[in-house]
Amino acid sequence: MAHRAGVASTDAANAQRFERLVLPHIDSAYNVARWLTRNDQDAQDVVQEACLRALRFSGGLRGDDGRAWLLSIVRNTFHTWYAENRKQARETTEFEDEEHGVAADQAAEDDGPEAMYIRAQNQRRVHQALGLLRLEFREVLVLRELEELSYKEIAMILDIPMGTVMSRLGRGRQQLAALLAPTGGEA
């Protein structure tokens, strides 16, 4: 009976730690999953499974960096999901910036309709271009530029050396810039 009480108190402590260190980062987990899956419903499925895994293994969380730990689980869960659902992947849906908290440059209150339209068009172009990048570049760019993680955190999440993070980030930025560069026919 004493063993069960000890297990129950450990489970309760792990659940409290999970709530304190991991749950505040659910939005980040969803944003990363959304960029990886490119579909709202699939992202929700990936995050739900990742949270179940995180709760199940919350005793394995070392230190207090719940965000990097959760995002690592989200990424691994995505790869499992992708391997299982590759052929049935749903159509990409329009990504709503404001709904998902991705808009980095919010419109000023005094911006007119033209400025708001231009900003929305630019954001749409960036999102479309990001979607065209290979996954290895897209995930590094999303983690660094949108989630504002350090190189060290990204290296931990992706389980790659920091030098690889930097080179993928550089190549991803170059490819993104090339995709966004005006073509000869544009003014």
PDB file of C-alpha atoms in Angstrom:
ATOM      1  CA  MET A   1       0.000   0.000   0.000  1.00  0.00           C
ATOM      2  CA  ALA A   2       2.867   2.383   0.773  1.00  0.00           C
ATOM      3  CA  HIS A   3       4.274   1.748  -2.728  1.00  0.00           C
ATOM      4  CA  ARG A   4       0.971   2.830  -4.339  1.00  0.00           C
ATOM      5  CA  ALA A   5       0.890   5.990  -2.245  1.00  0.00           C
ATOM      6  CA  GLY A   6       4.446   6.802  -3.325  1.00  0.00           C
ATOM      7  CA  VAL A   7       3.571   6.242  -6.991  1.00  0.00           C
ATOM      8  CA  ALA A   8       0.449   8.394  -6.655  1.00  0.00           C
ATOM      9  CA  SER A   9       2.394  11.267  -5.090  1.00  0.00           C
ATOM     10  CA  THR A  10       5.045  10.998  -7.823  1.00  0.00           C
ATOM     11  CA  ASP A  11       2.328  11.055 -10.499  1.00  0.00           C
ATOM     12  CA  ALA A  12       0.722  14.088  -8.857  1.00  0.00           C
ATOM     13  CA  ALA A  13       4.074  15.879  -8.668  1.00  0.00           C
ATOM     14  CA  ASN A  14       4.775  15.074 -12.338  1.00  0.00           C
ATOM     15  CA  ALA A  15       1.317  16.346 -13.320  1.00  0.00           C
ATOM     16  CA  GLN A  16       1.872  19.600 -11.414  1.00  0.00           C
ATOM     17  CA  ARG A  17       5.289  20.034 -12.981  1.00  0.00           C
ATOM     18  CA  PHE A  18       3.785  19.320 -16.408  1.00  0.00           C
ATOM     19  CA  GLU A  19       1.129  21.989 -15.848  1.00  0.00           C
ATOM     20  CA  ARG A  20       3.714  24.517 -14.681  1.00  0.00           C
ATOM     21  CA  LEU A  21       6.464  23.908 -17.266  1.00  0.00           C
ATOM     22  CA  VAL A  22       4.724  22.533 -20.355  1.00  0.00           C
ATOM     23  CA  LEU A  23       1.139  23.771 -20.607  1.00  0.00           C
ATOM     24  CA  PRO A  24       2.113  27.447 -20.973  1.00  0.00           C
ATOM     25  CA  HIS A  25       3.739  26.493 -24.298  1.00  0.00           C
ATOM     26  CA  ILE A  26       0.740  24.854 -25.969  1.00  0.00           C
ATOM     27  CA  ASP A  27       0.353  27.800 -28.372  1.00  0.00           C
ATOM     28  CA  SER A  28       3.975  27.454 -29.477  1.00  0.00           C
ATOM     29  CA  ALA A  29       3.457  23.722 -29.922  1.00  0.00           C
ATOM     30  CA  TYR A  30       0.410  24.350 -32.086  1.00  0.00           C
ATOM     31  CA  ASN A  31       2.186  27.000 -34.180  1.00  0.00           C
ATOM     32  CA  VAL A  32       5.108  24.655 -34.862  1.00  0.00           C
ATOM     33  CA  ALA A  33       2.774  21.748 -35.669  1.00  0.00           C
ATOM     34  CA  ARG A  34       0.719  24.012 -37.939  1.00  0.00           C
ATOM     35  CA  TRP A  35       3.795  25.038 -39.903  1.00  0.00           C
ATOM     36  CA  LEU A  36       4.953  21.430 -40.176  1.00  0.00           C
ATOM     37  CA  THR A  37       1.603  19.886 -41.164  1.00  0.00           C
ATOM     38  CA  ARG A  38       0.279  22.933 -43.042  1.00  0.00           C
ATOM     39  CA  ASN A  39      -3.215  21.992 -41.887  1.00  0.00           C
ATOM     40  CA  ASP A  40      -5.194  23.073 -38.814  1.00  0.00           C
ATOM     41  CA  GLN A  41      -6.841  19.732 -38.046  1.00  0.00           C
ATOM     42  CA  ASP A  42      -3.642  17.754 -38.514  1.00  0.00           C
ATOM     43  CA  ALA A  43      -1.771  20.213 -36.298  1.00  0.00           C
ATOM     44  CA  GLN A  44      -4.374  19.748 -33.569  1.00  0.00           C
ATOM     45  CA  ASP A  45      -4.007  15.969 -33.844  1.00  0.00           C
ATOM     46  CA  VAL A  46      -0.213  16.177 -33.639  1.00  0.00           C
ATOM     47  CA  VAL A  47      -0.300  18.505 -30.614  1.00  0.00           C
ATOM     48  CA  GLN A  48      -2.850  16.347 -28.824  1.00  0.00           C
ATOM     49  CA  GLU A  49      -0.709  13.241 -29.289  1.00  0.00           C
ATOM     50  CA  ALA A  50       2.441  15.173 -28.331  1.00  0.00           C
ATOM     51  CA  CYS A  51       0.801  16.410 -25.122  1.00  0.00           C
ATOM     52  CA  LEU A  52      -0.256  12.891 -24.208  1.00  0.00           C
ATOM     53  CA  ARG A  53       3.306  11.707 -24.760  1.00  0.00           C
ATOM     54  CA  ALA A  54       4.687  14.652 -22.798  1.00  0.00           C
ATOM     55  CA  LEU A  55       2.371  13.978 -19.868  1.00  0.00           C
ATOM     56  CA  ARG A  56       3.181  10.265 -19.946  1.00  0.00           C
ATOM     57  CA  PHE A  57       6.914  10.960 -19.883  1.00  0.00           C
ATOM     58  CA  SER A  58       6.924  14.179 -17.839  1.00  0.00           C
ATOM     59  CA  GLY A  59       9.163  12.501 -15.281  1.00  0.00           C
ATOM     60  CA  GLY A  60      11.884  12.532 -17.946  1.00  0.00           C
ATOM     61  CA  LEU A  61      11.896  16.324 -18.240  1.00  0.00           C
ATOM     62  CA  ARG A  62      15.282  17.522 -17.035  1.00  0.00           C
ATOM     63  CA  GLY A  63      15.678  21.101 -15.914  1.00  0.00           C
ATOM     64  CA  ASP A  64      13.072  23.790 -16.359  1.00  0.00           C
ATOM     65  CA  ASP A  65      12.973  24.244 -20.150  1.00  0.00           C
ATOM     66  CA  GLY A  66       9.527  22.840 -20.807  1.00  0.00           C
ATOM     67  CA  ARG A  67       9.151  24.741 -24.064  1.00  0.00           C
ATOM     68  CA  ALA A  68      12.119  23.183 -25.859  1.00  0.00           C
ATOM     69  CA  TRP A  69      11.224  19.766 -24.442  1.00  0.00           C
ATOM     70  CA  LEU A  70       7.596  20.015 -25.631  1.00  0.00           C
ATOM     71  CA  LEU A  71       8.578  21.307 -29.079  1.00  0.00           C
ATOM     72  CA  SER A  72      10.986  18.408 -29.433  1.00  0.00           C
ATOM     73  CA  ILE A  73       8.135  16.010 -28.678  1.00  0.00           C
ATOM     74  CA  VAL A  74       5.877  17.863 -31.139  1.00  0.00           C
ATOM     75  CA  ARG A  75       8.497  17.521 -33.860  1.00  0.00           C
ATOM     76  CA  ASN A  76       9.010  13.810 -33.187  1.00  0.00           C
ATOM     77  CA  THR A  77       5.246  13.260 -33.062  1.00  0.00           C
ATOM     78  CA  PHE A  78       4.908  15.069 -36.386  1.00  0.00           C
ATOM     79  CA  HIS A  79       7.464  12.779 -38.016  1.00  0.00           C
ATOM     80  CA  THR A  80       5.605   9.710 -36.728  1.00  0.00           C
ATOM     81  CA  TRP A  81       2.297  11.177 -37.909  1.00  0.00           C
ATOM     82  CA  TYR A  82       3.760  12.076 -41.304  1.00  0.00           C
ATOM     83  CA  ALA A  83       5.133   8.579 -41.866  1.00  0.00           C
ATOM     84  CA  GLU A  84       1.695   7.134 -41.110  1.00  0.00           C
ATOM     85  CA  ASN A  85      -0.389   9.719 -43.002  1.00  0.00           C
ATOM     86  CA  ARG A  86       1.804  10.733 -45.910  1.00  0.00           C
ATOM     87  CA  LYS A  87      -0.637   9.471 -48.545  1.00  0.00           C
ATOM     88  CA  GLN A  88      -3.744  10.771 -46.805  1.00  0.00           C
ATOM     89  CA  ALA A  89      -2.401  14.220 -45.956  1.00  0.00           C
ATOM     90  CA  ARG A  90      -5.213  16.724 -46.070  1.00  0.00           C
ATOM     91  CA  GLU A  91      -5.242  19.751 -48.317  1.00  0.00           C
ATOM     92  CA  THR A  92      -3.438  22.748 -46.930  1.00  0.00           C
ATOM     93  CA  THR A  93      -5.796  25.346 -45.500  1.00  0.00           C
ATOM     94  CA  GLU A  94      -5.297  29.076 -45.435  1.00  0.00           C
ATOM     95  CA  PHE A  95      -3.244  30.039 -42.417  1.00  0.00           C
ATOM     96  CA  GLU A  96      -4.910  32.839 -40.473  1.00  0.00           C
ATOM     97  CA  ASP A  97      -2.185  34.959 -38.892  1.00  0.00           C
ATOM     98  CA  GLU A  98      -4.224  36.560 -36.164  1.00  0.00           C
ATOM     99  CA  GLU A  99      -6.025  33.355 -35.205  1.00  0.00           C
ATOM    100  CA  HIS A 100      -2.725  31.542 -34.652  1.00  0.00           C
ATOM    101  CA  GLY A 101      -0.693  34.369 -33.170  1.00  0.00           C
ATOM    102  CA  VAL A 102       1.883  34.447 -35.948  1.00  0.00           C
ATOM    103  CA  ALA A 103       1.519  38.038 -37.121  1.00  0.00           C
ATOM    104  CA  ALA A 104       4.831  39.573 -36.145  1.00  0.00           C
ATOM    105  CA  ASP A 105       4.002  43.057 -37.318  1.00  0.00           C
ATOM    106  CA  GLN A 106       0.542  44.049 -36.104  1.00  0.00           C
ATOM    107  CA  ALA A 107      -1.219  46.878 -37.893  1.00  0.00           C
ATOM    108  CA  ALA A 108      -1.026  50.218 -36.191  1.00  0.00           C
ATOM    109  CA  GLU A 109      -4.383  51.739 -35.322  1.00  0.00           C
ATOM    110  CA  ASP A 110      -3.772  54.669 -37.669  1.00  0.00           C
ATOM    111  CA  ASP A 111      -2.906  52.473 -40.682  1.00  0.00           C
ATOM    112  CA  GLY A 112      -5.304  52.914 -43.527  1.00  0.00           C
ATOM    113  CA  PRO A 113      -6.927  50.174 -45.573  1.00  0.00           C
ATOM    114  CA  GLU A 114      -4.178  50.269 -48.202  1.00  0.00           C
ATOM    115  CA  ALA A 115      -1.387  49.706 -45.655  1.00  0.00           C
ATOM    116  CA  MET A 116      -3.368  46.906 -44.023  1.00  0.00           C
ATOM    117  CA  TYR A 117      -3.944  45.275 -47.425  1.00  0.00           C
ATOM    118  CA  ILE A 118      -0.252  45.476 -48.348  1.00  0.00           C
ATOM    119  CA  ARG A 119       0.746  44.001 -44.981  1.00  0.00           C
ATOM    120  CA  ALA A 120      -1.729  41.137 -45.402  1.00  0.00           C
ATOM    121  CA  GLN A 121      -0.455  40.454 -48.930  1.00  0.00           C
ATOM    122  CA  ASN A 122       3.162  40.416 -47.735  1.00  0.00           C
ATOM    123  CA  GLN A 123       2.341  38.017 -44.903  1.00  0.00           C
ATOM    124  CA  ARG A 124       0.478  35.741 -47.304  1.00  0.00           C
ATOM    125  CA  ARG A 125       3.479  35.712 -49.679  1.00  0.00           C
ATOM    126  CA  VAL A 126       5.870  34.850 -46.832  1.00  0.00           C
ATOM    127  CA  HIS A 127       3.611  32.030 -45.619  1.00  0.00           C
ATOM    128  CA  GLN A 128       3.273  30.616 -49.122  1.00  0.00           C
ATOM    129  CA  ALA A 129       7.038  30.800 -49.635  1.00  0.00           C
ATOM    130  CA  LEU A 130       7.690  29.107 -46.278  1.00  0.00           C
ATOM    131  CA  GLY A 131       5.350  26.329 -47.335  1.00  0.00           C
ATOM    132  CA  LEU A 132       7.464  25.727 -50.444  1.00  0.00           C
ATOM    133  CA  LEU A 133      10.684  25.199 -48.489  1.00  0.00           C
ATOM    134  CA  ARG A 134      11.918  21.717 -47.694  1.00  0.00           C
ATOM    135  CA  LEU A 135      10.878  20.622 -44.216  1.00  0.00           C
ATOM    136  CA  GLU A 136      14.420  20.754 -42.796  1.00  0.00           C
ATOM    137  CA  PHE A 137      14.689  24.455 -43.668  1.00  0.00           C
ATOM    138  CA  ARG A 138      11.094  25.363 -42.816  1.00  0.00           C
ATOM    139  CA  GLU A 139      11.267  23.891 -39.309  1.00  0.00           C
ATOM    140  CA  VAL A 140      14.523  25.719 -38.471  1.00  0.00           C
ATOM    141  CA  LEU A 141      13.137  29.028 -39.774  1.00  0.00           C
ATOM    142  CA  VAL A 142       9.878  28.606 -37.868  1.00  0.00           C
ATOM    143  CA  LEU A 143      11.658  27.753 -34.619  1.00  0.00           C
ATOM    144  CA  ARG A 144      14.106  30.663 -34.927  1.00  0.00           C
ATOM    145  CA  GLU A 145      12.093  33.439 -36.541  1.00  0.00           C
ATOM    146  CA  LEU A 146       8.561  32.756 -35.343  1.00  0.00           C
ATOM    147  CA  GLU A 147       9.122  30.981 -32.047  1.00  0.00           C
ATOM    148  CA  GLU A 148      12.290  33.007 -31.331  1.00  0.00           C
ATOM    149  CA  LEU A 149      14.249  30.052 -29.968  1.00  0.00           C
ATOM    150  CA  SER A 150      18.012  30.188 -29.529  1.00  0.00           C
ATOM    151  CA  TYR A 151      20.343  28.148 -31.735  1.00  0.00           C
ATOM    152  CA  LYS A 152      21.062  25.952 -28.724  1.00  0.00           C
ATOM    153  CA  GLU A 153      17.353  25.269 -28.127  1.00  0.00           C
ATOM    154  CA  ILE A 154      16.795  24.502 -31.818  1.00  0.00           C
ATOM    155  CA  ALA A 155      19.763  22.124 -31.833  1.00  0.00           C
ATOM    156  CA  MET A 156      18.284  20.324 -28.835  1.00  0.00           C
ATOM    157  CA  ILE A 157      14.791  20.130 -30.347  1.00  0.00           C
ATOM    158  CA  LEU A 158      16.022  18.863 -33.714  1.00  0.00           C
ATOM    159  CA  ASP A 159      18.773  16.722 -32.185  1.00  0.00           C
ATOM    160  CA  ILE A 160      21.391  18.163 -34.536  1.00  0.00           C
ATOM    161  CA  PRO A 161      24.646  20.064 -33.951  1.00  0.00           C
ATOM    162  CA  MET A 162      24.444  23.835 -33.552  1.00  0.00           C
ATOM    163  CA  GLY A 163      26.541  24.277 -36.711  1.00  0.00           C
ATOM    164  CA  THR A 164      23.895  22.377 -38.672  1.00  0.00           C
ATOM    165  CA  VAL A 165      21.220  24.664 -37.223  1.00  0.00           C
ATOM    166  CA  MET A 166      23.177  27.699 -38.414  1.00  0.00           C
ATOM    167  CA  SER A 167      23.802  26.306 -41.893  1.00  0.00           C
ATOM    168  CA  ARG A 168      20.163  25.234 -42.351  1.00  0.00           C
ATOM    169  CA  LEU A 169      19.023  28.612 -41.121  1.00  0.00           C
ATOM    170  CA  GLY A 170      21.333  30.378 -43.566  1.00  0.00           C
ATOM    171  CA  ARG A 171      20.294  28.199 -46.494  1.00  0.00           C
ATOM    172  CA  GLY A 172      16.638  28.466 -45.539  1.00  0.00           C
ATOM    173  CA  ARG A 173      16.854  32.259 -45.395  1.00  0.00           C
ATOM    174  CA  GLN A 174      18.556  32.333 -48.808  1.00  0.00           C
ATOM    175  CA  GLN A 175      15.903  30.100 -50.339  1.00  0.00           C
ATOM    176  CA  LEU A 176      13.119  32.128 -48.743  1.00  0.00           C
ATOM    177  CA  ALA A 177      14.646  35.366 -50.042  1.00  0.00           C
ATOM    178  CA  ALA A 178      14.912  33.868 -53.537  1.00  0.00           C
ATOM    179  CA  LEU A 179      11.260  32.823 -53.432  1.00  0.00           C
ATOM    180  CA  LEU A 180      10.225  36.292 -52.288  1.00  0.00           C
ATOM    181  CA  ALA A 181      12.444  38.214 -54.723  1.00  0.00           C
ATOM    182  CA  PRO A 182      10.474  40.140 -57.322  1.00  0.00           C
ATOM    183  CA  THR A 183      10.548  38.558 -60.753  1.00  0.00           C
ATOM    184  CA  GLY A 184      11.360  40.509 -63.911  1.00  0.00           C
ATOM    185  CA  GLY A 185       7.678  41.040 -64.737  1.00  0.00           C
ATOM    186  CA  GLU A 186       6.792  42.737 -61.454  1.00  0.00           C
ATOM    187  CA  ALA A 187       7.052  46.452 -60.862  1.00  0.00           C
TER     188      ALA A 187
END
